[in-house]
Backbone as JSON, one array per atom type, in Angstrom:
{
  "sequence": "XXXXXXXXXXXXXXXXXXXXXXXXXXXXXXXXXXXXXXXXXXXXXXXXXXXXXXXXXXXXXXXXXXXXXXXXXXXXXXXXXXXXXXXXXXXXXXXXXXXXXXXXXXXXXXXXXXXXXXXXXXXXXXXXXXXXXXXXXXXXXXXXXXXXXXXXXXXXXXXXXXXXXXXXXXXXXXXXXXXXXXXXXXXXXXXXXXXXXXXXXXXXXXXXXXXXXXXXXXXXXXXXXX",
  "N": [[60.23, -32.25, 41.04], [62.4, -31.75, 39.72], [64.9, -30.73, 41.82], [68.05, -30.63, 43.52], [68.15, -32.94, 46.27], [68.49, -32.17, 48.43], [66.71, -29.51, 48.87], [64.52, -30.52, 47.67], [61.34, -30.19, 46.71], [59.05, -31.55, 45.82], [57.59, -33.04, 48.5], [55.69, -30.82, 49.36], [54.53, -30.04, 47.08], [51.16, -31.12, 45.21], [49.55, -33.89, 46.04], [48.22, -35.37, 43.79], [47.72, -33.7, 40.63], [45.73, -30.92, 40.82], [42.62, -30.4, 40.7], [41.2, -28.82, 38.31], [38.49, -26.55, 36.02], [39.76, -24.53, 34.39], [41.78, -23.46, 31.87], [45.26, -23.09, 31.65], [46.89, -20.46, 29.77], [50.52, -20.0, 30.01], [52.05, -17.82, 28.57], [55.57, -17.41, 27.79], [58.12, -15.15, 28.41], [61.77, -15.56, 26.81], [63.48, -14.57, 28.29], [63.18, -15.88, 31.06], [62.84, -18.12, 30.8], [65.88, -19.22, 31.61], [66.18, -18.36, 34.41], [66.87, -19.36, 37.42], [65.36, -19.81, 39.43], [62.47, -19.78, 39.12], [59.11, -19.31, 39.01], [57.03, -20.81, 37.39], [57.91, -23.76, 36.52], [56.76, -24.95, 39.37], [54.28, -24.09, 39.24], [53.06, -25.22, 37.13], [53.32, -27.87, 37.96], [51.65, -28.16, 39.85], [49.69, -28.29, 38.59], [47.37, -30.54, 35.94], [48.4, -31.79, 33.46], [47.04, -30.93, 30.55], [45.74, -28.48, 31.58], [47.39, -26.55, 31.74], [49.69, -24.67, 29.6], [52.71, -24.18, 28.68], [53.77, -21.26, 26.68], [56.43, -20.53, 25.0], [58.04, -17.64, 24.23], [58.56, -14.14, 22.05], [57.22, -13.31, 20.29], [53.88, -13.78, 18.63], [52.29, -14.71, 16.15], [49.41, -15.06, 14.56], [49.63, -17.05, 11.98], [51.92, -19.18, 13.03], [51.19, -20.04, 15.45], [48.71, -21.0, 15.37], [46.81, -22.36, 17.2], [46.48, -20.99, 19.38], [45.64, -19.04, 18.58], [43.23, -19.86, 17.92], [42.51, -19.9, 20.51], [42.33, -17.33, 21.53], [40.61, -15.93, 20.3], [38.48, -17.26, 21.41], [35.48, -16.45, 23.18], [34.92, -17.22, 25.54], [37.25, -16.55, 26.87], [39.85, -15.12, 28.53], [42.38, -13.42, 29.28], [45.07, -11.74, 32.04], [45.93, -8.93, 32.7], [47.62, -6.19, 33.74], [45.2, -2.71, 33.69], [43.78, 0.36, 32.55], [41.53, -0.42, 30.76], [40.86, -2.99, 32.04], [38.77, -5.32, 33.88], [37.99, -6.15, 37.09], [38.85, -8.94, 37.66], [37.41, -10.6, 39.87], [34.67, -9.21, 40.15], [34.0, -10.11, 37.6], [31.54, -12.21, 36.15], [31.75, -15.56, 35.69], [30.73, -18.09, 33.6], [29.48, -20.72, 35.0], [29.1, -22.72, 33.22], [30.78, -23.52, 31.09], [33.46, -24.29, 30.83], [36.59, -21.9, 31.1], [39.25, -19.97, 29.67], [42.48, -18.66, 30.88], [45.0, -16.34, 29.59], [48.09, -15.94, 30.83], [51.08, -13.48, 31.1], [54.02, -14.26, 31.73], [57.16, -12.76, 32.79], [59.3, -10.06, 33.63], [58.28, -6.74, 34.21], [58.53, -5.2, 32.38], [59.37, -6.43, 30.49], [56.78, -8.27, 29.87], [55.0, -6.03, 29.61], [56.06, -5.46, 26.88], [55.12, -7.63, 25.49], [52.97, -7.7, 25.19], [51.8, -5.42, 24.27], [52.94, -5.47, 21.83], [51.51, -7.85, 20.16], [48.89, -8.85, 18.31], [47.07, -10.39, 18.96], [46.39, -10.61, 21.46], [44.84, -8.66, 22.55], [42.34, -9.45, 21.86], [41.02, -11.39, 23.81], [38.76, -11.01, 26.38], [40.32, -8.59, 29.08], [41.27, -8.72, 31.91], [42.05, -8.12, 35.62], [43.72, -8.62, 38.63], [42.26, -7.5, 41.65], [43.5, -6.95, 44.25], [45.35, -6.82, 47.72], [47.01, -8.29, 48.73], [50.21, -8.61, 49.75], [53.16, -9.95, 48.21], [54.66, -12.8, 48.58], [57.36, -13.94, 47.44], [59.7, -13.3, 47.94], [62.19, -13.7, 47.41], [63.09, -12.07, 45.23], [63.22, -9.66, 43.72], [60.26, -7.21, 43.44], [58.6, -4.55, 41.87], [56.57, -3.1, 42.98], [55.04, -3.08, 46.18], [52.59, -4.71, 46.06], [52.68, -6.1, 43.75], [52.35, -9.45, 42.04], [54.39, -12.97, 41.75], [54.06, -14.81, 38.73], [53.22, -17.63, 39.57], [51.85, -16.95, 42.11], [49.55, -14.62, 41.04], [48.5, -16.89, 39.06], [47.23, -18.63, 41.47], [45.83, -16.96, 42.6], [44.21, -16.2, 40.88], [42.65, -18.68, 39.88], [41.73, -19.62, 42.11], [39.61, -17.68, 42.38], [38.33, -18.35, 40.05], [37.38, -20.5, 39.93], [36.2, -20.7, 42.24], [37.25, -21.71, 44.96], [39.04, -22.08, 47.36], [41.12, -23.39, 49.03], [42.75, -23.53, 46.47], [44.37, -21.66, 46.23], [46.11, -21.73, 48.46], [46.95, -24.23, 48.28], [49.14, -23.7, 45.79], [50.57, -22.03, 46.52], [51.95, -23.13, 48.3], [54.29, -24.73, 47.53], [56.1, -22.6, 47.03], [56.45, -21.17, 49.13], [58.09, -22.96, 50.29], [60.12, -22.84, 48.69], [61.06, -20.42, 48.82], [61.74, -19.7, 51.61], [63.89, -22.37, 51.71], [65.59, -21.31, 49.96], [66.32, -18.58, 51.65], [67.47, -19.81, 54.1], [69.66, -20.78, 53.24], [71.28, -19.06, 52.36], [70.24, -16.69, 51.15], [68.56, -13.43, 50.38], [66.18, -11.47, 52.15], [64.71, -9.77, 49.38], [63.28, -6.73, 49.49], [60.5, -4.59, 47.77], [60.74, -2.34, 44.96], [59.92, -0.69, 45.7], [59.28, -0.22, 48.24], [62.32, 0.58, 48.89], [62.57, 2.18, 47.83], [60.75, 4.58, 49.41], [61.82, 4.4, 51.69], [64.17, 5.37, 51.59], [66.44, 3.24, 50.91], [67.72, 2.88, 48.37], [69.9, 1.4, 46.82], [71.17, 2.0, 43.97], [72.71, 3.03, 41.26], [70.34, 6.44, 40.5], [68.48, 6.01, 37.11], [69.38, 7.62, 34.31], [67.37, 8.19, 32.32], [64.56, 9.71, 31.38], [62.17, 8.94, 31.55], [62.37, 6.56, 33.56], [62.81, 7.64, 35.64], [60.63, 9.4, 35.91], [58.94, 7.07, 36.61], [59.81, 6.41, 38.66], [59.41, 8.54, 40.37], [56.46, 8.24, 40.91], [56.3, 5.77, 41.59], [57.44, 6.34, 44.72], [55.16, 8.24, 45.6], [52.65, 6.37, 45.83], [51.62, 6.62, 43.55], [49.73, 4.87, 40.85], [51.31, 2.71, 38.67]],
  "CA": [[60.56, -30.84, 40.93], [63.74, -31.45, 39.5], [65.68, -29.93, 42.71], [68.6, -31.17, 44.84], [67.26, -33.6, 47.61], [68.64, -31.37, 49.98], [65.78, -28.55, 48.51], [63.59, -31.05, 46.97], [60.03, -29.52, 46.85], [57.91, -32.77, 45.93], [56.78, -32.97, 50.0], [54.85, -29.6, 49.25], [53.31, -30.46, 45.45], [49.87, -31.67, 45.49], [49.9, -35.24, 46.0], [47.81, -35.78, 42.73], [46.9, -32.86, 40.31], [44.65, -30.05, 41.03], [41.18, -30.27, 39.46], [39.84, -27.61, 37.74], [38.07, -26.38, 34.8], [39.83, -23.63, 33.91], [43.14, -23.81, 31.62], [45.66, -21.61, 31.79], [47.77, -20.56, 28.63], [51.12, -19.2, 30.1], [53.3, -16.93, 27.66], [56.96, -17.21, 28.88], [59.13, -14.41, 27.64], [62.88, -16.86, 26.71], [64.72, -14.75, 29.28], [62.6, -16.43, 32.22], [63.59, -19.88, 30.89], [67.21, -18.89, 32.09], [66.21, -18.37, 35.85], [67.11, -20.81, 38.35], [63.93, -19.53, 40.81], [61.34, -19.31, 38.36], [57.67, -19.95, 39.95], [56.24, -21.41, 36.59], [57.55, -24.68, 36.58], [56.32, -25.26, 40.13], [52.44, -23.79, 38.86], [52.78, -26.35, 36.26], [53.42, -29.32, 39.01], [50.04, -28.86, 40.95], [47.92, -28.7, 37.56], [46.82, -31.12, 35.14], [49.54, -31.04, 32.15], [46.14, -30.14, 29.97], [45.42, -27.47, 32.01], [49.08, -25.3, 32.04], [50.43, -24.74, 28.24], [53.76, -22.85, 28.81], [54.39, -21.23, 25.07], [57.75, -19.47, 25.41], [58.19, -16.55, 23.12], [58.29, -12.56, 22.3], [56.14, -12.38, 19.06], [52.56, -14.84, 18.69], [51.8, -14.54, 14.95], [48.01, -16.42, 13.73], [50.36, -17.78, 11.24], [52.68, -19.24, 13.6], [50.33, -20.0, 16.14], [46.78, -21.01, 14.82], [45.93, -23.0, 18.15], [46.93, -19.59, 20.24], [44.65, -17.69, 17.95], [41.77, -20.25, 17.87], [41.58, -19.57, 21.64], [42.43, -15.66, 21.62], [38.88, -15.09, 19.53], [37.26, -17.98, 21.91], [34.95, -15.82, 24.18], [35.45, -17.91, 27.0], [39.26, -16.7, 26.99], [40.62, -14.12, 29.63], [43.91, -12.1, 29.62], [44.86, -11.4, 33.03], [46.89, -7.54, 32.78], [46.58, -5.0, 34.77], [45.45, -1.5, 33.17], [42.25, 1.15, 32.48], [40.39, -1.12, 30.01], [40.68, -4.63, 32.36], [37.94, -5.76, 34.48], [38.16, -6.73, 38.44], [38.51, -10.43, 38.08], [36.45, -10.39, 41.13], [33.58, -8.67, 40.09], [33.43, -10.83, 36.46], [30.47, -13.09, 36.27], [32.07, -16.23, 35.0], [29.56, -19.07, 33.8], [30.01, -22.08, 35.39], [28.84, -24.54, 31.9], [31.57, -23.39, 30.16], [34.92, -24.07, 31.19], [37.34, -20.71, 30.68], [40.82, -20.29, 29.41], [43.07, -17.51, 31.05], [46.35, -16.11, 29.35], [49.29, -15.13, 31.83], [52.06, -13.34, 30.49], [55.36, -14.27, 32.36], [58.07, -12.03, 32.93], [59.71, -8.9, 34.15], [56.87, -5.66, 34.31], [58.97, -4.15, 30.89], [59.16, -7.69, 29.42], [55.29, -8.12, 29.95], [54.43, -4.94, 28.34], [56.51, -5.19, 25.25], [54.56, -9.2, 24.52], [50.95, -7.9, 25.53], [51.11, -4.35, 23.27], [53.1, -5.86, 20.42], [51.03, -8.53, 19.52], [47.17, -8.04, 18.3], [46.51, -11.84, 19.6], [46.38, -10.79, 23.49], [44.07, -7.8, 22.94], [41.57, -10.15, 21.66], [40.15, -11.65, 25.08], [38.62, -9.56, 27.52], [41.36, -7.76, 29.5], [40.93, -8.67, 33.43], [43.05, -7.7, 36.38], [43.55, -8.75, 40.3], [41.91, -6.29, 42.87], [43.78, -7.6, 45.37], [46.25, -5.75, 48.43], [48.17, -9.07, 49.39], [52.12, -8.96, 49.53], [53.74, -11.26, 47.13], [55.44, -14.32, 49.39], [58.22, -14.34, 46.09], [60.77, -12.46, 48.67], [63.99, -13.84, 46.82], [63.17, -12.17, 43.88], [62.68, -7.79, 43.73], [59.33, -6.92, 42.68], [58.35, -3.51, 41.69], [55.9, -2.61, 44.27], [54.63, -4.05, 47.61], [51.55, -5.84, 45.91], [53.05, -6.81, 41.81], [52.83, -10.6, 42.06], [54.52, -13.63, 40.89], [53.06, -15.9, 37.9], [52.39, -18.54, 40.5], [51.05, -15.87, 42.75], [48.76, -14.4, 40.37], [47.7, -17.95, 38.6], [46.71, -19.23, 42.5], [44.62, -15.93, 42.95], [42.99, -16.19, 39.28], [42.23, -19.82, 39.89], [40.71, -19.76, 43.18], [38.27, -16.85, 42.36], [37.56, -19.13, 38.83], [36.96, -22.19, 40.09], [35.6, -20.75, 43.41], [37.79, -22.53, 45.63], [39.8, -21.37, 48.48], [42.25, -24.44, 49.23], [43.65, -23.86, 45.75], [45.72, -20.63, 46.24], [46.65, -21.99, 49.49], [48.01, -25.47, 47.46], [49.25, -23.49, 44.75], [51.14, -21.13, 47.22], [52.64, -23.61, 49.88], [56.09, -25.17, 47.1], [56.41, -21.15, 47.08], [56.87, -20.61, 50.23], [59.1, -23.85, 50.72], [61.36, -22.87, 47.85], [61.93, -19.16, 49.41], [62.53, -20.81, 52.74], [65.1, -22.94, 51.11], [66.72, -20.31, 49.35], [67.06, -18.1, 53.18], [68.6, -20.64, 54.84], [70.94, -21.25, 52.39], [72.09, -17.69, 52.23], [69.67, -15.94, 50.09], [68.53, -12.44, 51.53], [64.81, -11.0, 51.53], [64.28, -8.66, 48.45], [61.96, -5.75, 49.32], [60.18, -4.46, 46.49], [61.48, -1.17, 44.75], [58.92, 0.75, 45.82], [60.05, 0.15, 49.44], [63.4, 0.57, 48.98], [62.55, 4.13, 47.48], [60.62, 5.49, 50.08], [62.81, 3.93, 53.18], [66.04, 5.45, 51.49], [67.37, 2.29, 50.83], [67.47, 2.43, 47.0], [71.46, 1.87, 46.78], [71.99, 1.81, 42.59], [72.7, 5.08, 40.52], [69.76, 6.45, 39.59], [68.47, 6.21, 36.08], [69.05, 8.81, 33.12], [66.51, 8.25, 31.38], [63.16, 10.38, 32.26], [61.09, 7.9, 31.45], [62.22, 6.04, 34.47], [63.04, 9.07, 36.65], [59.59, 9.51, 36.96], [58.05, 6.11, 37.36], [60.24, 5.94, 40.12], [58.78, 9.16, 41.12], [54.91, 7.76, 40.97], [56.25, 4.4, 42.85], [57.29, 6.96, 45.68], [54.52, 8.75, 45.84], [52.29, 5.56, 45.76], [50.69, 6.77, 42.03], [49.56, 3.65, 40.31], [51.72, 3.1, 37.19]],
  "C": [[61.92, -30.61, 40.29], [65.2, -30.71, 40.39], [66.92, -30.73, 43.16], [67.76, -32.2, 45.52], [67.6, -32.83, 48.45], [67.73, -30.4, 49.76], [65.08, -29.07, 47.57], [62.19, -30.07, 47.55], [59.08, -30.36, 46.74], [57.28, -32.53, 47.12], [56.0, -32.11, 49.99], [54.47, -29.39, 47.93], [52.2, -31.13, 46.26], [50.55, -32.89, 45.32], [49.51, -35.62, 44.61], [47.34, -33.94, 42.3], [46.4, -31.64, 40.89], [43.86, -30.72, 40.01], [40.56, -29.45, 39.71], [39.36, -27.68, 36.44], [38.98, -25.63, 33.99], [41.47, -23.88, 33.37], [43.89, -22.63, 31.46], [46.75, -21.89, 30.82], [49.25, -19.44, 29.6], [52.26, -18.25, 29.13], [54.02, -16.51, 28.15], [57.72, -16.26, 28.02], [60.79, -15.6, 27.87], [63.36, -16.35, 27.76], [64.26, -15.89, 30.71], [63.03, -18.13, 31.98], [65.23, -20.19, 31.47], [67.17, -19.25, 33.49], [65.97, -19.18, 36.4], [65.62, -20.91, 38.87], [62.63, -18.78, 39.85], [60.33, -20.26, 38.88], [56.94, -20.92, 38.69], [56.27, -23.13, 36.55], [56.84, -25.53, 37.89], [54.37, -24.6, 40.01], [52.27, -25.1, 37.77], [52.78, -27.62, 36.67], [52.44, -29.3, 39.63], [49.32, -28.86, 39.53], [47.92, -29.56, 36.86], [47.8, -31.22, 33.91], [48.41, -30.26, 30.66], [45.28, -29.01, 30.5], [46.21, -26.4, 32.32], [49.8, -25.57, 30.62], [51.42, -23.8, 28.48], [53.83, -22.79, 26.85], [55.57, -20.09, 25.37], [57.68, -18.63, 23.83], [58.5, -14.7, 22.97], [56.96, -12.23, 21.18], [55.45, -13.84, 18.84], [52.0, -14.54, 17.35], [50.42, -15.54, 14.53], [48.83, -17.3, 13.2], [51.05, -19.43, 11.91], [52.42, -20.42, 15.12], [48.68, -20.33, 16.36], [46.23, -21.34, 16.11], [46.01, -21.93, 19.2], [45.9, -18.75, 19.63], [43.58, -17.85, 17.95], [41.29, -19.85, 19.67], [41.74, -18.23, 22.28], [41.4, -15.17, 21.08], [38.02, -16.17, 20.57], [36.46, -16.92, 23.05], [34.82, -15.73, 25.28], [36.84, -17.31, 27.45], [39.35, -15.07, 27.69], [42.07, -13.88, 29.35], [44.53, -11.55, 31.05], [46.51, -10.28, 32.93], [46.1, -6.75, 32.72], [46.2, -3.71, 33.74], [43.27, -0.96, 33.25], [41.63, 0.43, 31.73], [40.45, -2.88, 31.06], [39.61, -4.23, 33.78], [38.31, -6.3, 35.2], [37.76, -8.07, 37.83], [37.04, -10.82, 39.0], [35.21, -10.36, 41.04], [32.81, -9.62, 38.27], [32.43, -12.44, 36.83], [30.92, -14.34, 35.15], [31.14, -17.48, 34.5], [30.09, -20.23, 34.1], [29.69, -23.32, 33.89], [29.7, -24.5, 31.27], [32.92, -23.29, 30.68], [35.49, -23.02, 30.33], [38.84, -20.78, 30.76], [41.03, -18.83, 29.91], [44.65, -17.19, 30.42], [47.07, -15.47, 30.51], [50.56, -14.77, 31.21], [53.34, -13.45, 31.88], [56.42, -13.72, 32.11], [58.45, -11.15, 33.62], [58.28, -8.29, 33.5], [57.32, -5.36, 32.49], [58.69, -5.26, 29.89], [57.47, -8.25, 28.84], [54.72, -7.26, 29.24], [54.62, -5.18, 26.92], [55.34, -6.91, 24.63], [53.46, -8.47, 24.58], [51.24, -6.02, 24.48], [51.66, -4.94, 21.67], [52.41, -7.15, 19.7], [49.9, -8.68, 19.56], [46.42, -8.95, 19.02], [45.84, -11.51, 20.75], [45.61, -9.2, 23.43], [42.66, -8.18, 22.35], [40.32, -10.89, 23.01], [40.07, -10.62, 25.74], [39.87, -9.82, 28.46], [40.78, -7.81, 31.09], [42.63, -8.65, 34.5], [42.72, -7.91, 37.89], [43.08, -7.47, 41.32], [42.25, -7.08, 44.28], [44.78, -6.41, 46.11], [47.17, -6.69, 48.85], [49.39, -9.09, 49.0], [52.1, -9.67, 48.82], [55.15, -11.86, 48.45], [56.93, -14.37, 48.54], [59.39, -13.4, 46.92], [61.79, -12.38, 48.38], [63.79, -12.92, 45.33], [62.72, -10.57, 44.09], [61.29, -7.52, 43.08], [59.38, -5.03, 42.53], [57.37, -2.5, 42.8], [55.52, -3.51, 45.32], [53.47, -5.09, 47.08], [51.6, -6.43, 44.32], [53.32, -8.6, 42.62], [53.53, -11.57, 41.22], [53.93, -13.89, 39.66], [52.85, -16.49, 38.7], [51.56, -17.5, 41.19], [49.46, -15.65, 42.27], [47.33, -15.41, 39.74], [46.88, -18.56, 40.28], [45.9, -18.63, 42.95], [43.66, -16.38, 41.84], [42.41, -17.24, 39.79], [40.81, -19.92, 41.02], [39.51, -18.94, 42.9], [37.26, -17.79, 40.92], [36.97, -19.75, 39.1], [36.35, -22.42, 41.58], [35.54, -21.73, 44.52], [38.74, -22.24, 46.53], [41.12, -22.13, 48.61], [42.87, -24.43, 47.55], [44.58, -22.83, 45.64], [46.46, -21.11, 47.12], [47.72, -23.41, 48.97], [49.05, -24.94, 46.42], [50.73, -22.64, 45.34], [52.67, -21.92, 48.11], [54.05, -24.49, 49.23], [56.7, -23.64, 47.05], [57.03, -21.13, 48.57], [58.03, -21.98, 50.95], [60.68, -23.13, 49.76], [61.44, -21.35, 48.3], [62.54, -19.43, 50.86], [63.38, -21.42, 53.04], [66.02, -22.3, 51.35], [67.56, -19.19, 50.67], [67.86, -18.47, 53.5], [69.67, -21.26, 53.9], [71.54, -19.89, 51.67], [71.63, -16.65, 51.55], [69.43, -14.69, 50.98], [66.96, -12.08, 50.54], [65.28, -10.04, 50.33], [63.12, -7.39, 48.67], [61.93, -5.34, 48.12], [61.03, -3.18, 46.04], [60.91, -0.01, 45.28], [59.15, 0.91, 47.32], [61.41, 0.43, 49.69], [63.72, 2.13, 48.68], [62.39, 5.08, 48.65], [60.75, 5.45, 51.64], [64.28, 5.08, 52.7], [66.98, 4.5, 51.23], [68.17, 1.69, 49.52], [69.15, 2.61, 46.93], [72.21, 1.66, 44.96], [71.64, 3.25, 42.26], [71.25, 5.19, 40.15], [69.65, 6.72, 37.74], [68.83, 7.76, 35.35], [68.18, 9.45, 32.71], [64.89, 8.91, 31.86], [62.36, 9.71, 32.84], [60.8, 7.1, 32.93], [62.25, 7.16, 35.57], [61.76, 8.88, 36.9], [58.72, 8.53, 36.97], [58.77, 5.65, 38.38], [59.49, 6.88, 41.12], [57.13, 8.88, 41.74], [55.35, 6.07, 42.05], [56.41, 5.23, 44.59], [56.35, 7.52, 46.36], [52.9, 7.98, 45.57], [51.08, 6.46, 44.21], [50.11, 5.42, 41.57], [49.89, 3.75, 38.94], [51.66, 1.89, 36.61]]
}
């Protein structure tokens, strides 16, 4: 895991691998390569190294990219962001003969948007999204609402419903919950999300200027879905 020994994480990696079918392309926006407590390289320690392609970037050109593009037209290939055109994971009928590739975009919510509308690549696979209500475990880290998950998070939900397997969110989950654990006892402090922090009163930075945010703070208050 590359850690300290005093917050080594190895003891809570899979002993060998995961095995699945399903590969997962992650697209890292560069700032996330910065952060100390980033969940990706610990999703990339339980899988397969041919089954987790981190491609760090902001812009995915064909050009640039041919082996990104040959599997952005493959049919088999998933997208997993949220919105009105994506399909409940859940409810998609995946075929088992054909192993399936999923893209995950990694980043902040704003950073996420700007890779997945500016580039034509990632509106190419069908467009699927978690119907899930579980908390995100990622407590050192602010999310946006009570149920926005990690990348690990997310990839340990996708997986398990793919590969129709229960013990792999739970493997996928359990260096997560060591490395926030860690980080506590060594002085870190929970993060509630923003969306609880709004409608506790607890939100202690100026608010924004800018409308734009003004009122998706107002729709996180008033549990809207934005």
């Amino acid at each position: 895991c590359s850690r300290p020994q005093k917050v080594c994480l190895c003891p809570f990696l899979p002993i060998h691998p995961l095995k699945v079918s399903t590969c997962l392309y992650i697209i890292q926006h560069p700032a996330e390569e910065s952060r100390v407590l980033r969940t990706v390289p610990l999703l990339a320690a339980c899988l397969p190294p041919d089954k987790c392609r981190i491609l760090v970037g902001r812009r995915f050109s064909e050009d640039r990219y041919p082996e990104l593009a040959t599997v952005c037209r493959n049919p088999n290939t998933l997208i997993l962001y949220p919105g009105a055109e994506a399909t409940n994971l859940e409810e998609l009928a995946v075929m088992p003969s054909s192993p399936s590739v999923m893209i995950i975009i990694d980043g902040t919510w704003s950073q996420a948007k700007d890779i997945f509308y500016k580039n034509a690549l990632f509106r190419l696979p069908k467009q699927v999204q978690l119907k899930t209500n579980i908390s995100s475990q990622y407590v050192i880290r602010t999310q946006p609402t009570n149920t926005c998950l990690s990348t690990l998070e997310c990839a340990a939900v996708a997986l398990t419903i793919m590969e129709k397997n229960k013990s792999i969110q739970e493997t996928i989950l359990r260096p997560l919950q060591a490395l926030c654990s860690f980080q506590l006892q060594h002085g870190a402090q929970i993060h509630h999300s923003k969306e609880h922090l709004l409608k506790n009163g607890l939100y202690d930075k100026p608010m924004p200027k800018n409308k734009r945010k003004l009122r998706r703070m107002e729709l996180l208050v008033n549990n809207i879905k934005i």
